């Protein structure tokens, strides 16, 4: 029996990849204490919900899920229920008042204290609010066997953000930037590869501003990337998310030099008009962004580009929006995540005048997404008849297909063949769809 006096846990993860990493971190700590994960919240003694608050939509999703667990707790009063992540940080005690079924809340910078909190809850303590924005990030020791059978894994290399884009809640809920020591990251990456992981994605809200300095040694993001890429057995290396202002010539050079660095970069541009970029405090211009795209394509002509964009930022005019559309048509992104701007409590933009009506935002989003749909489909169709390299990641739920990704991050589905999970195979693309490609395995 462990200190929490319970046997099983279930973690529901919402939001970004950093939350996925934090949930895996916690799962490993709980398993190291002798607890077992279960597939379903109804069967668990402890339920943890890891939340997101970057836009209004994930917040509503979290509230619905909390409602569901509250119902389960009525029938199972000994269930321990904790809410973690950015919504927990943002709402703190408020969320406890609104949902009495929650036993504790802990923000993203408190993840290493959750075990301790669970022990206190097991002893009868309730209403714990852990939201101090602590640094540094926790050391992550990989549990023996946790990643066995997994092909891909994330490593969070830095936490928080110092950029304060005027629309964004992240600096408030994840705190100031704090990088992890490079030696710890390298050790973690080696352990993952030892367990059979073939692809690692380095994570940070602003991953390319990674910095570590100790006596006599200085590491920036390109130097870390180079060192990780040298790990024997690591077939693919990716990173996300990069801020355009921190894409250095050294980082661009990595795409020309590191064999296992995948030719794909996620580079959010947010808006195509310099006026809006300035109001957003993004610290680059449209021209600078396009210059970066050119330099990346010069060094790696096959590089895939994905991005984030927002419509309906306060004060965004029809002309500003046209500039965004123009940038999308100019760059021709491989894929694009597009959002309607939503006010986040406490951010500067929430107090800006000139709010764009909801209907107008929806209309702009629709126009933008239709244009991008055509671009994505055109890019995917260009692969029909071609042979691509796929790292085989998963078998479909029905077991009738295997699925993996190309170096450029496109999803490819094809008929299964035994024992090829985790291998890089050649697949001929027969049909292109909006979000994936269908192919046949070449022998
Ligand atoms: N750090 C990354 C960056 O600088 O691009 C992304 C962080 S954020 C978690 C992911 C995306 O959510 C952003 O790129 C932005 O497009 C979107 N986003 C952030 N705040 C938003 C808001 N208030 N309304 C709508 N979308 C938002
Ligand atoms: Fe938010 Fe801007 Fe930081 Fe990205 S860079 S997390 S958008 S404040």
mmCIF file of N, CA, C and O in Angstrom, residues 152 199 236 238 262-265 297 301-307 331-337 372-384 386-394 402-414 425 427 429 431-439:
data_model
loop_
_atom_site.group_PDB
_atom_site.id
_atom_site.type_symbol
_atom_site.label_atom_id
_atom_site.label_comp_id
_atom_site.label_asym_id
_atom_site.label_seq_id
_atom_site.Cartn_x
_atom_site.Cartn_y
_atom_site.Cartn_z
ATOM 1 N N UNK A 152 7.109 7.332 -30.185
ATOM 2 C CA UNK A 152 7.431 8.763 -30.094
ATOM 3 C C UNK A 152 7.269 9.242 -28.648
ATOM 4 O O UNK A 152 6.510 8.661 -27.875
ATOM 5 N N UNK A 199 11.468 8.625 -31.957
ATOM 6 C CA UNK A 199 11.319 10.047 -32.304
ATOM 7 C C UNK A 199 11.062 10.857 -31.042
ATOM 8 O O UNK A 199 10.192 10.512 -30.242
ATOM 9 N N UNK A 236 14.460 10.245 -35.318
ATOM 10 C CA UNK A 236 13.856 11.528 -35.695
ATOM 11 C C UNK A 236 13.825 12.480 -34.513
ATOM 12 O O UNK A 236 13.526 12.068 -33.394
ATOM 13 N N UNK A 238 12.247 16.404 -33.439
ATOM 14 C CA UNK A 238 11.384 17.547 -33.774
ATOM 15 C C UNK A 238 11.384 18.511 -32.598
ATOM 16 O O UNK A 238 11.821 18.151 -31.495
ATOM 17 N N UNK A 262 13.814 16.527 -38.381
ATOM 18 C CA UNK A 262 12.782 16.452 -39.418
ATOM 19 C C UNK A 262 12.593 17.805 -40.103
ATOM 20 O O UNK A 262 12.624 18.850 -39.445
ATOM 21 N N UNK A 263 12.367 17.780 -41.415
ATOM 22 C CA UNK A 263 12.179 19.026 -42.157
ATOM 23 C C UNK A 263 10.772 19.591 -41.956
ATOM 24 O O UNK A 263 9.944 19.571 -42.868
ATOM 25 N N UNK A 264 10.502 20.030 -40.763
ATOM 26 C CA UNK A 264 9.195 20.618 -40.439
ATOM 27 C C UNK A 264 9.386 21.621 -39.314
ATOM 28 O O UNK A 264 10.087 21.343 -38.350
ATOM 29 N N UNK A 265 8.771 22.791 -39.465
ATOM 30 C CA UNK A 265 8.800 23.750 -38.360
ATOM 31 C C UNK A 265 7.410 24.345 -38.165
ATOM 32 O O UNK A 265 6.736 24.701 -39.144
ATOM 33 N N UNK A 297 13.458 27.895 -46.408
ATOM 34 C CA UNK A 297 13.258 27.124 -47.644
ATOM 35 C C UNK A 297 14.531 27.064 -48.487
ATOM 36 O O UNK A 297 14.707 26.121 -49.255
ATOM 37 N N UNK A 301 14.801 23.001 -48.969
ATOM 38 C CA UNK A 301 13.674 23.271 -49.880
ATOM 39 C C UNK A 301 12.439 22.417 -49.602
ATOM 40 O O UNK A 301 11.323 22.825 -49.900
ATOM 41 N N UNK A 302 12.620 21.212 -48.993
ATOM 42 C CA UNK A 302 11.464 20.350 -48.744
ATOM 43 C C UNK A 302 10.838 20.610 -47.376
ATOM 44 O O UNK A 302 9.967 19.856 -46.933
ATOM 45 N N UNK A 303 11.252 21.664 -46.689
ATOM 46 C CA UNK A 303 10.751 21.872 -45.320
ATOM 47 C C UNK A 303 9.240 22.138 -45.333
ATOM 48 O O UNK A 303 8.733 22.859 -46.203
ATOM 49 N N UNK A 304 8.530 21.493 -44.401
ATOM 50 C CA UNK A 304 7.094 21.744 -44.266
ATOM 51 C C UNK A 304 6.895 22.822 -43.210
ATOM 52 O O UNK A 304 7.603 22.851 -42.201
ATOM 53 N N UNK A 305 5.939 23.695 -43.480
ATOM 54 C CA UNK A 305 5.658 24.783 -42.541
ATOM 55 C C UNK A 305 4.238 24.671 -42.027
ATOM 56 O O UNK A 305 3.303 24.515 -42.816
ATOM 57 N N UNK A 306 4.094 24.749 -40.712
ATOM 58 C CA UNK A 306 2.754 24.860 -40.147
ATOM 59 C C UNK A 306 2.736 26.100 -39.261
ATOM 60 O O UNK A 306 3.790 26.634 -38.911
ATOM 61 N N UNK A 307 1.524 26.542 -38.921
ATOM 62 C CA UNK A 307 1.463 27.813 -38.206
ATOM 63 C C UNK A 307 0.164 27.942 -37.407
ATOM 64 O O UNK A 307 -0.750 27.122 -37.559
ATOM 65 N N UNK A 331 2.661 32.161 -48.406
ATOM 66 C CA UNK A 331 3.519 31.119 -47.815
ATOM 67 C C UNK A 331 3.082 29.722 -48.247
ATOM 68 O O UNK A 331 3.905 28.861 -48.492
ATOM 69 N N UNK A 332 1.799 29.499 -48.366
ATOM 70 C CA UNK A 332 1.229 28.161 -48.611
ATOM 71 C C UNK A 332 1.711 27.175 -47.539
ATOM 72 O O UNK A 332 2.555 26.301 -47.779
ATOM 73 N N UNK A 333 1.156 27.338 -46.339
ATOM 74 C CA UNK A 333 1.504 26.441 -45.233
ATOM 75 C C UNK A 333 1.011 25.030 -45.520
ATOM 76 O O UNK A 333 -0.039 24.850 -46.154
ATOM 77 N N UNK A 334 1.749 24.053 -45.004
ATOM 78 C CA UNK A 334 1.297 22.658 -45.133
ATOM 79 C C UNK A 334 0.059 22.426 -44.278
ATOM 80 O O UNK A 334 -0.842 21.683 -44.654
ATOM 81 N N UNK A 335 0.046 23.033 -43.097
ATOM 82 C CA UNK A 335 -1.167 22.984 -42.275
ATOM 83 C C UNK A 335 -1.214 24.222 -41.389
ATOM 84 O O UNK A 335 -0.184 24.867 -41.148
ATOM 85 N N UNK A 336 -2.417 24.518 -40.924
ATOM 86 C CA UNK A 336 -2.617 25.768 -40.201
ATOM 87 C C UNK A 336 -3.659 25.567 -39.103
ATOM 88 O O UNK A 336 -4.724 24.999 -39.351
ATOM 89 N N UNK A 337 -3.339 26.001 -37.888
ATOM 90 C CA UNK A 337 -4.320 25.989 -36.800
ATOM 91 C C UNK A 337 -4.888 27.400 -36.713
ATOM 92 O O UNK A 337 -4.142 28.352 -36.479
ATOM 93 N N UNK A 372 -7.261 27.788 -46.748
ATOM 94 C CA UNK A 372 -6.212 26.874 -46.301
ATOM 95 C C UNK A 372 -6.516 25.425 -46.706
ATOM 96 O O UNK A 372 -5.621 24.666 -47.044
ATOM 97 N N UNK A 373 -7.811 25.076 -46.681
ATOM 98 C CA UNK A 373 -8.215 23.718 -47.059
ATOM 99 C C UNK A 373 -7.714 23.391 -48.463
ATOM 100 O O UNK A 373 -7.158 22.325 -48.702
ATOM 101 N N UNK A 374 -7.894 24.351 -49.377
ATOM 102 C CA UNK A 374 -7.463 24.145 -50.767
ATOM 103 C C UNK A 374 -5.944 23.982 -50.829
ATOM 104 O O UNK A 374 -5.428 23.148 -51.565
ATOM 105 N N UNK A 375 -5.229 24.819 -50.039
ATOM 106 C CA UNK A 375 -3.751 24.757 -50.069
ATOM 107 C C UNK A 375 -3.271 23.405 -49.534
ATOM 108 O O UNK A 375 -2.425 22.746 -50.136
ATOM 109 N N UNK A 376 -3.839 22.983 -48.387
ATOM 110 C CA UNK A 376 -3.415 21.710 -47.783
ATOM 111 C C UNK A 376 -3.675 20.560 -48.749
ATOM 112 O O UNK A 376 -2.818 19.705 -48.960
ATOM 113 N N UNK A 377 -4.866 20.573 -49.348
ATOM 114 C CA UNK A 377 -5.223 19.496 -50.275
ATOM 115 C C UNK A 377 -4.280 19.489 -51.479
ATOM 116 O O UNK A 377 -3.814 18.437 -51.911
ATOM 117 N N UNK A 378 -3.975 20.680 -51.986
ATOM 118 C CA UNK A 378 -3.059 20.771 -53.138
ATOM 119 C C UNK A 378 -1.698 20.171 -52.772
ATOM 120 O O UNK A 378 -1.118 19.398 -53.529
ATOM 121 N N UNK A 379 -1.215 20.523 -51.568
ATOM 122 C CA UNK A 379 0.106 20.004 -51.134
ATOM 123 C C UNK A 379 0.056 18.493 -50.938
ATOM 124 O O UNK A 379 0.991 17.795 -51.297
ATOM 125 N N UNK A 380 -1.037 17.999 -50.352
ATOM 126 C CA UNK A 380 -1.164 16.556 -50.147
ATOM 127 C C UNK A 380 -1.280 15.827 -51.486
ATOM 128 O O UNK A 380 -0.685 14.775 -51.678
ATOM 129 N N UNK A 381 -2.036 16.421 -52.428
ATOM 130 C CA UNK A 381 -2.216 15.758 -53.738
ATOM 131 C C UNK A 381 -0.901 15.665 -54.503
ATOM 132 O O UNK A 381 -0.691 14.750 -55.282
ATOM 133 N N UNK A 382 -0.004 16.639 -54.255
ATOM 134 C CA UNK A 382 1.294 16.608 -54.945
ATOM 135 C C UNK A 382 2.087 15.362 -54.547
ATOM 136 O O UNK A 382 3.048 14.997 -55.220
ATOM 137 N N UNK A 383 1.677 14.699 -53.470
ATOM 138 C CA UNK A 383 2.395 13.496 -53.022
ATOM 139 C C UNK A 383 1.813 12.213 -53.622
ATOM 140 O O UNK A 383 2.397 11.141 -53.468
ATOM 141 N N UNK A 384 0.663 12.323 -54.307
ATOM 142 C CA UNK A 384 0.063 11.120 -54.909
ATOM 143 C C UNK A 384 1.024 10.529 -55.933
ATOM 144 O O UNK A 384 1.591 11.254 -56.754
ATOM 145 N N UNK A 386 3.881 9.369 -55.243
ATOM 146 C CA UNK A 386 5.270 9.475 -54.738
ATOM 147 C C UNK A 386 5.504 8.464 -53.612
ATOM 148 O O UNK A 386 4.565 7.980 -52.976
ATOM 149 N N UNK A 387 6.776 8.202 -53.336
ATOM 150 C CA UNK A 387 7.135 7.318 -52.230
ATOM 151 C C UNK A 387 7.658 8.168 -51.076
ATOM 152 O O UNK A 387 8.492 9.045 -51.295
ATOM 153 N N UNK A 388 7.115 7.904 -49.890
ATOM 154 C CA UNK A 388 7.544 8.693 -48.719
ATOM 155 C C UNK A 388 8.059 7.744 -47.636
ATOM 156 O O UNK A 388 7.728 6.567 -47.623
ATOM 157 N N UNK A 389 8.866 8.306 -46.728
ATOM 158 C CA UNK A 389 9.352 7.520 -45.590
ATOM 159 C C UNK A 389 8.420 7.752 -44.414
ATOM 160 O O UNK A 389 8.129 8.894 -44.058
ATOM 161 N N UNK A 390 7.946 6.655 -43.817
ATOM 162 C CA UNK A 390 6.991 6.777 -42.718
ATOM 163 C C UNK A 390 7.538 6.076 -41.478
ATOM 164 O O UNK A 390 7.972 4.927 -41.563
ATOM 165 N N UNK A 391 7.540 6.781 -40.357
ATOM 166 C CA UNK A 391 7.856 6.129 -39.089
ATOM 167 C C UNK A 391 6.537 5.566 -38.562
ATOM 168 O O UNK A 391 5.595 6.321 -38.283
ATOM 169 N N UNK A 392 6.461 4.244 -38.463
ATOM 170 C CA UNK A 392 5.181 3.594 -38.136
ATOM 171 C C UNK A 392 4.914 3.747 -36.640
ATOM 172 O O UNK A 392 5.674 3.250 -35.810
ATOM 173 N N UNK A 393 3.810 4.442 -36.314
ATOM 174 C CA UNK A 393 3.571 4.798 -34.920
ATOM 175 C C UNK A 393 2.485 3.980 -34.245
ATOM 176 O O UNK A 393 2.629 3.565 -33.114
ATOM 177 N N UNK A 394 1.349 3.807 -34.916
ATOM 178 C CA UNK A 394 0.215 3.132 -34.253
ATOM 179 C C UNK A 394 -0.562 2.231 -35.202
ATOM 180 O O UNK A 394 -0.529 2.401 -36.424
ATOM 181 N N UNK A 402 -2.197 0.615 -40.345
ATOM 182 C CA UNK A 402 -1.120 1.179 -39.552
ATOM 183 C C UNK A 402 -1.067 2.660 -39.889
ATOM 184 O O UNK A 402 -1.478 3.087 -40.972
ATOM 185 N N UNK A 403 -0.542 3.433 -38.963
ATOM 186 C CA UNK A 403 -0.489 4.862 -39.188
ATOM 187 C C UNK A 403 0.854 5.401 -38.707
ATOM 188 O O UNK A 403 1.389 4.952 -37.697
ATOM 189 N N UNK A 404 1.397 6.339 -39.477
ATOM 190 C CA UNK A 404 2.651 6.962 -39.094
ATOM 191 C C UNK A 404 2.740 8.329 -39.735
ATOM 192 O O UNK A 404 1.757 8.801 -40.325
ATOM 193 N N UNK A 405 3.904 8.963 -39.602
ATOM 194 C CA UNK A 405 4.046 10.281 -40.208
ATOM 195 C C UNK A 405 5.301 10.353 -41.074
ATOM 196 O O UNK A 405 6.284 9.669 -40.835
ATOM 197 N N UNK A 406 5.221 11.218 -42.073
ATOM 198 C CA UNK A 406 6.384 11.494 -42.918
ATOM 199 C C UNK A 406 7.297 12.433 -42.130
ATOM 200 O O UNK A 406 6.869 13.028 -41.124
ATOM 201 N N UNK A 407 8.544 12.629 -42.580
ATOM 202 C CA UNK A 407 9.398 13.609 -41.895
ATOM 203 C C UNK A 407 8.730 14.985 -41.854
ATOM 204 O O UNK A 407 8.917 15.748 -40.913
ATOM 205 N N UNK A 408 7.902 15.285 -42.870
ATOM 206 C CA UNK A 408 7.251 16.595 -42.920
ATOM 207 C C UNK A 408 5.946 16.622 -42.110
ATOM 208 O O UNK A 408 5.149 17.538 -42.236
ATOM 209 N N UNK A 409 5.740 15.592 -41.293
ATOM 210 C CA UNK A 409 4.629 15.540 -40.332
ATOM 211 C C UNK A 409 3.257 15.246 -40.934
ATOM 212 O O UNK A 409 2.239 15.573 -40.336
ATOM 213 N N UNK A 410 3.217 14.669 -42.121
ATOM 214 C CA UNK A 410 1.918 14.311 -42.713
ATOM 215 C C UNK A 410 1.558 12.894 -42.290
ATOM 216 O O UNK A 410 2.408 11.999 -42.309
ATOM 217 N N UNK A 411 0.271 12.716 -41.933
ATOM 218 C CA UNK A 411 -0.176 11.399 -41.471
ATOM 219 C C UNK A 411 -0.418 10.487 -42.661
ATOM 220 O O UNK A 411 -1.083 10.875 -43.631
ATOM 221 N N UNK A 412 0.139 9.268 -42.593
ATOM 222 C CA UNK A 412 -0.034 8.285 -43.675
ATOM 223 C C UNK A 412 -0.636 7.018 -43.086
ATOM 224 O O UNK A 412 -0.151 6.501 -42.083
ATOM 225 N N UNK A 413 -1.713 6.521 -43.702
ATOM 226 C CA UNK A 413 -2.330 5.263 -43.288
ATOM 227 C C UNK A 413 -2.086 4.217 -44.370
ATOM 228 O O UNK A 413 -2.128 4.534 -45.567
ATOM 229 N N UNK A 414 -1.855 2.995 -43.972
ATOM 230 C CA UNK A 414 -1.664 1.926 -44.946
ATOM 231 C C UNK A 414 -1.969 0.577 -44.302
ATOM 232 O O UNK A 414 -2.091 0.466 -43.090
ATOM 233 N N UNK A 425 9.558 2.972 -42.816
ATOM 234 C CA UNK A 425 9.307 2.167 -44.024
ATOM 235 C C UNK A 425 8.979 3.082 -45.207
ATOM 236 O O UNK A 425 8.659 4.265 -45.013
ATOM 237 N N UNK A 427 6.513 4.042 -48.194
ATOM 238 C CA UNK A 427 5.101 3.875 -48.537
ATOM 239 C C UNK A 427 4.808 4.676 -49.805
ATOM 240 O O UNK A 427 5.212 5.839 -49.918
ATOM 241 N N UNK A 429 2.244 6.662 -51.979
ATOM 242 C CA UNK A 429 0.977 7.344 -51.711
ATOM 243 C C UNK A 429 0.020 7.142 -52.885
ATOM 244 O O UNK A 429 0.336 7.479 -54.030
ATOM 245 N N UNK A 431 -3.588 7.959 -52.440
ATOM 246 C CA UNK A 431 -4.696 8.919 -52.407
ATOM 247 C C UNK A 431 -4.436 9.967 -51.315
ATOM 248 O O UNK A 431 -4.011 9.624 -50.202
ATOM 249 N N UNK A 432 -4.696 11.229 -51.672
ATOM 250 C CA UNK A 432 -4.501 12.310 -50.695
ATOM 251 C C UNK A 432 -5.849 12.797 -50.197
ATOM 252 O O UNK A 432 -6.795 12.963 -50.980
ATOM 253 N N UNK A 433 -5.968 12.986 -48.896
ATOM 254 C CA UNK A 433 -7.156 13.590 -48.302
ATOM 255 C C UNK A 433 -6.755 14.883 -47.619
ATOM 256 O O UNK A 433 -5.579 15.243 -47.593
ATOM 257 N N UNK A 434 -7.754 15.542 -47.007
ATOM 258 C CA UNK A 434 -7.501 16.813 -46.336
ATOM 259 C C UNK A 434 -6.492 16.653 -45.181
ATOM 260 O O UNK A 434 -5.538 17.403 -45.062
ATOM 261 N N UNK A 435 -6.715 15.627 -44.337
ATOM 262 C CA UNK A 435 -5.900 15.511 -43.132
ATOM 263 C C UNK A 435 -4.958 14.316 -43.112
ATOM 264 O O UNK A 435 -4.267 14.097 -42.126
ATOM 265 N N UNK A 436 -4.966 13.511 -44.170
ATOM 266 C CA UNK A 436 -4.084 12.345 -44.170
ATOM 267 C C UNK A 436 -3.865 11.841 -45.593
ATOM 268 O O UNK A 436 -4.495 12.318 -46.543
ATOM 269 N N UNK A 437 -2.956 10.872 -45.707
ATOM 270 C CA UNK A 437 -2.639 10.269 -47.002
ATOM 271 C C UNK A 437 -2.854 8.763 -46.880
ATOM 272 O O UNK A 437 -2.627 8.199 -45.812
ATOM 273 N N UNK A 438 -3.283 8.130 -47.980
ATOM 274 C CA UNK A 438 -3.472 6.682 -47.952
ATOM 275 C C UNK A 438 -2.464 6.064 -48.916
ATOM 276 O O UNK A 438 -2.326 6.520 -50.047
ATOM 277 N N UNK A 439 -1.747 5.028 -48.423
ATOM 278 C CA UNK A 439 -0.709 4.471 -49.282
ATOM 279 C C UNK A 439 -0.567 2.982 -49.167
ATOM 280 O O UNK A 439 -1.332 2.321 -48.462
#
